[in-house]
mmCIF file of C-alpha atoms in Angstrom:
data_model
loop_
_atom_site.group_PDB
_atom_site.id
_atom_site.type_symbol
_atom_site.label_atom_id
_atom_site.label_comp_id
_atom_site.label_asym_id
_atom_site.label_seq_id
_atom_site.Cartn_x
_atom_site.Cartn_y
_atom_site.Cartn_z
ATOM 1 C CA MET A 1 -19.016 29.335 -41.633
ATOM 2 C CA GLU A 2 -22.245 27.609 -40.593
ATOM 3 C CA ILE A 3 -20.996 24.317 -41.985
ATOM 4 C CA LYS A 4 -17.802 24.486 -39.911
ATOM 5 C CA LEU A 5 -19.814 25.366 -36.808
ATOM 6 C CA GLY A 6 -21.909 22.248 -37.357
ATOM 7 C CA LEU A 7 -18.763 20.162 -37.795
ATOM 8 C CA TYR A 8 -17.343 21.554 -34.556
ATOM 9 C CA TRP A 9 -20.577 20.604 -32.790
ATOM 10 C CA GLY A 10 -20.393 17.139 -34.333
ATOM 11 C CA ILE A 11 -16.859 16.621 -33.045
ATOM 12 C CA PHE A 12 -17.902 17.917 -29.636
ATOM 13 C CA ILE A 13 -20.869 15.524 -29.436
ATOM 14 C CA PHE A 14 -18.802 12.545 -30.618
ATOM 15 C CA SER A 15 -16.114 13.249 -28.038
ATOM 16 C CA ILE A 16 -18.344 14.164 -25.087
ATOM 17 C CA MET A 17 -20.178 10.814 -25.080
ATOM 18 C CA PRO A 18 -17.184 8.600 -24.139
ATOM 19 C CA TRP A 19 -15.789 11.310 -21.854
ATOM 20 C CA LEU A 20 -19.019 11.500 -19.844
ATOM 21 C CA SER A 21 -19.342 7.722 -19.639
ATOM 22 C CA GLY A 22 -15.760 7.561 -18.345
ATOM 23 C CA LEU A 23 -16.500 10.327 -15.835
ATOM 24 C CA TYR A 24 -19.568 8.462 -14.602
ATOM 25 C CA ALA A 25 -17.518 5.269 -14.184
ATOM 26 C CA GLN A 26 -14.789 7.212 -12.341
ATOM 27 C CA LYS A 27 -17.301 8.741 -9.918
ATOM 28 C CA VAL A 28 -19.063 5.410 -9.295
ATOM 29 C CA ASN A 29 -15.750 3.615 -8.682
ATOM 30 C CA ASN A 30 -14.584 6.362 -6.338
ATOM 31 C CA SER A 31 -17.828 6.337 -4.360
ATOM 32 C CA GLN A 32 -17.735 2.537 -4.005
ATOM 33 C CA LYS A 33 -13.998 2.446 -3.224
ATOM 34 C CA SER A 34 -13.571 -0.137 -5.980
ATOM 35 C CA SER A 35 -10.525 -2.397 -6.003
ATOM 36 C CA ALA A 36 -10.025 -2.066 -9.763
ATOM 37 C CA TYR A 37 -6.623 -0.921 -11.012
ATOM 38 C CA ARG A 38 -6.240 2.670 -9.873
ATOM 39 C CA MET A 39 -3.689 5.387 -9.234
ATOM 40 C CA LYS A 40 -3.481 8.333 -6.882
ATOM 41 C CA SER A 41 -2.410 11.585 -8.487
ATOM 42 C CA LYS A 42 -1.854 15.050 -7.119
ATOM 43 C CA ARG A 43 -1.088 16.605 -10.486
ATOM 44 C CA SER A 44 -3.348 19.256 -11.971
ATOM 45 C CA TRP A 45 -3.943 17.359 -15.249
ATOM 46 C CA VAL A 46 -6.452 15.195 -13.343
ATOM 47 C CA TRP A 47 -8.950 18.051 -13.799
ATOM 48 C CA LEU A 48 -9.158 17.002 -17.478
ATOM 49 C CA LEU A 49 -10.695 13.747 -16.276
ATOM 50 C CA GLY A 50 -13.185 15.552 -14.040
ATOM 51 C CA LEU A 51 -11.523 14.452 -10.800
ATOM 52 C CA LYS A 52 -10.094 16.322 -7.824
ATOM 53 C CA PRO A 53 -6.304 16.022 -7.545
ATOM 54 C CA GLY A 54 -5.186 14.189 -4.416
ATOM 55 C CA LYS A 55 -8.734 13.429 -3.253
ATOM 56 C CA GLU A 56 -9.987 10.895 -5.805
ATOM 57 C CA TYR A 57 -8.388 7.896 -7.434
ATOM 58 C CA ILE A 58 -7.852 7.628 -11.183
ATOM 59 C CA TYR A 59 -9.254 4.326 -12.413
ATOM 60 C CA VAL A 60 -7.348 3.277 -15.502
ATOM 61 C CA ALA A 61 -10.085 1.693 -17.627
ATOM 62 C CA PRO A 62 -12.436 4.723 -17.598
ATOM 63 C CA ALA A 63 -9.441 7.049 -17.933
ATOM 64 C CA ILE A 64 -8.552 5.379 -21.235
ATOM 65 C CA PHE A 65 -11.979 6.307 -22.608
ATOM 66 C CA GLN A 66 -11.646 9.856 -21.343
ATOM 67 C CA ILE A 67 -8.173 10.338 -22.812
ATOM 68 C CA TRP A 68 -9.375 8.897 -26.121
ATOM 69 C CA ALA A 69 -12.257 11.402 -26.078
ATOM 70 C CA ILE A 70 -9.908 14.313 -25.370
ATOM 71 C CA ILE A 71 -7.662 13.237 -28.253
ATOM 72 C CA THR A 72 -10.717 13.036 -30.516
ATOM 73 C CA LEU A 73 -11.817 16.522 -29.460
ATOM 74 C CA VAL A 74 -8.445 18.198 -29.974
ATOM 75 C CA THR A 75 -7.568 16.518 -33.263
ATOM 76 C CA GLY A 76 -11.131 16.996 -34.480
ATOM 77 C CA PHE A 77 -11.113 20.736 -33.859
ATOM 78 C CA ILE A 78 -7.726 21.102 -35.531
ATOM 79 C CA SER A 79 -8.775 18.971 -38.517
ATOM 80 C CA VAL A 80 -12.048 20.823 -39.034
ATOM 81 C CA TYR A 81 -10.239 24.160 -38.817
ATOM 82 C CA TYR A 82 -7.712 23.217 -41.512
ATOM 83 C CA TRP A 83 -9.580 20.736 -43.739
ATOM 84 C CA GLY A 84 -13.283 21.241 -43.042
ATOM 85 C CA ASP A 85 -15.579 18.363 -43.972
ATOM 86 C CA TYR A 86 -12.697 16.159 -45.119
ATOM 87 C CA GLY A 87 -10.929 16.588 -41.761
ATOM 88 C CA PHE A 88 -14.140 15.731 -39.921
ATOM 89 C CA LYS A 89 -14.487 12.484 -41.855
ATOM 90 C CA ILE A 90 -10.861 11.525 -41.290
ATOM 91 C CA VAL A 91 -11.117 12.094 -37.527
ATOM 92 C CA ILE A 92 -14.371 10.162 -37.247
ATOM 93 C CA TYR A 93 -13.141 7.228 -39.332
ATOM 94 C CA VAL A 94 -9.579 6.979 -38.099
ATOM 95 C CA ILE A 95 -9.560 8.176 -34.506
ATOM 96 C CA TYR A 96 -13.127 7.573 -33.362
ATOM 97 C CA LEU A 97 -14.059 4.340 -35.128
ATOM 98 C CA GLY A 98 -10.456 3.131 -35.183
ATOM 99 C CA GLY A 99 -10.251 3.686 -31.434
ATOM 100 C CA ILE A 100 -13.436 1.727 -30.894
ATOM 101 C CA MET A 101 -12.065 -1.179 -32.937
ATOM 102 C CA VAL A 102 -8.681 -1.162 -31.181
ATOM 103 C CA MET A 103 -10.256 -1.049 -27.712
ATOM 104 C CA THR A 104 -12.657 -3.853 -28.674
ATOM 105 C CA LEU A 105 -9.829 -6.041 -29.962
ATOM 106 C CA LEU A 106 -7.676 -5.412 -26.884
ATOM 107 C CA GLY A 107 -10.620 -6.100 -24.588
ATOM 108 C CA GLY A 108 -11.361 -9.344 -26.428
ATOM 109 C CA ILE A 109 -7.732 -10.413 -26.187
ATOM 110 C CA LEU A 110 -7.707 -9.669 -22.447
ATOM 111 C CA ILE A 111 -10.906 -11.653 -21.942
ATOM 112 C CA ILE A 112 -9.526 -14.631 -23.858
ATOM 113 C CA THR A 113 -6.188 -14.608 -22.034
ATOM 114 C CA LYS A 114 -7.883 -14.430 -18.610
ATOM 115 C CA ARG A 115 -9.701 -17.716 -19.250
#
């Protein structure tokens, strides 16, 4: 039981880091009234991103990090519950590190095509 509790904490820590960095970017962009690509939403799911529905804008780039973190958290908890240590490794390798690689490649492609 203690091992699974540690794995749950590991998943939580791995997923909270990108979520908090996305939240910080959302709050900074909202306070500066940034002109980056944004959306206005009055739906209640915006609470998952740490924003107030109808009062704050959703900036897409930080929201991608936050959604990726939420996916990591949910799939990580489910995987640890069913498969333990093996599930933890799969989530970290596939979803967490795979997500980092995919976002890096897409960012690099966007940078190259903007030139």
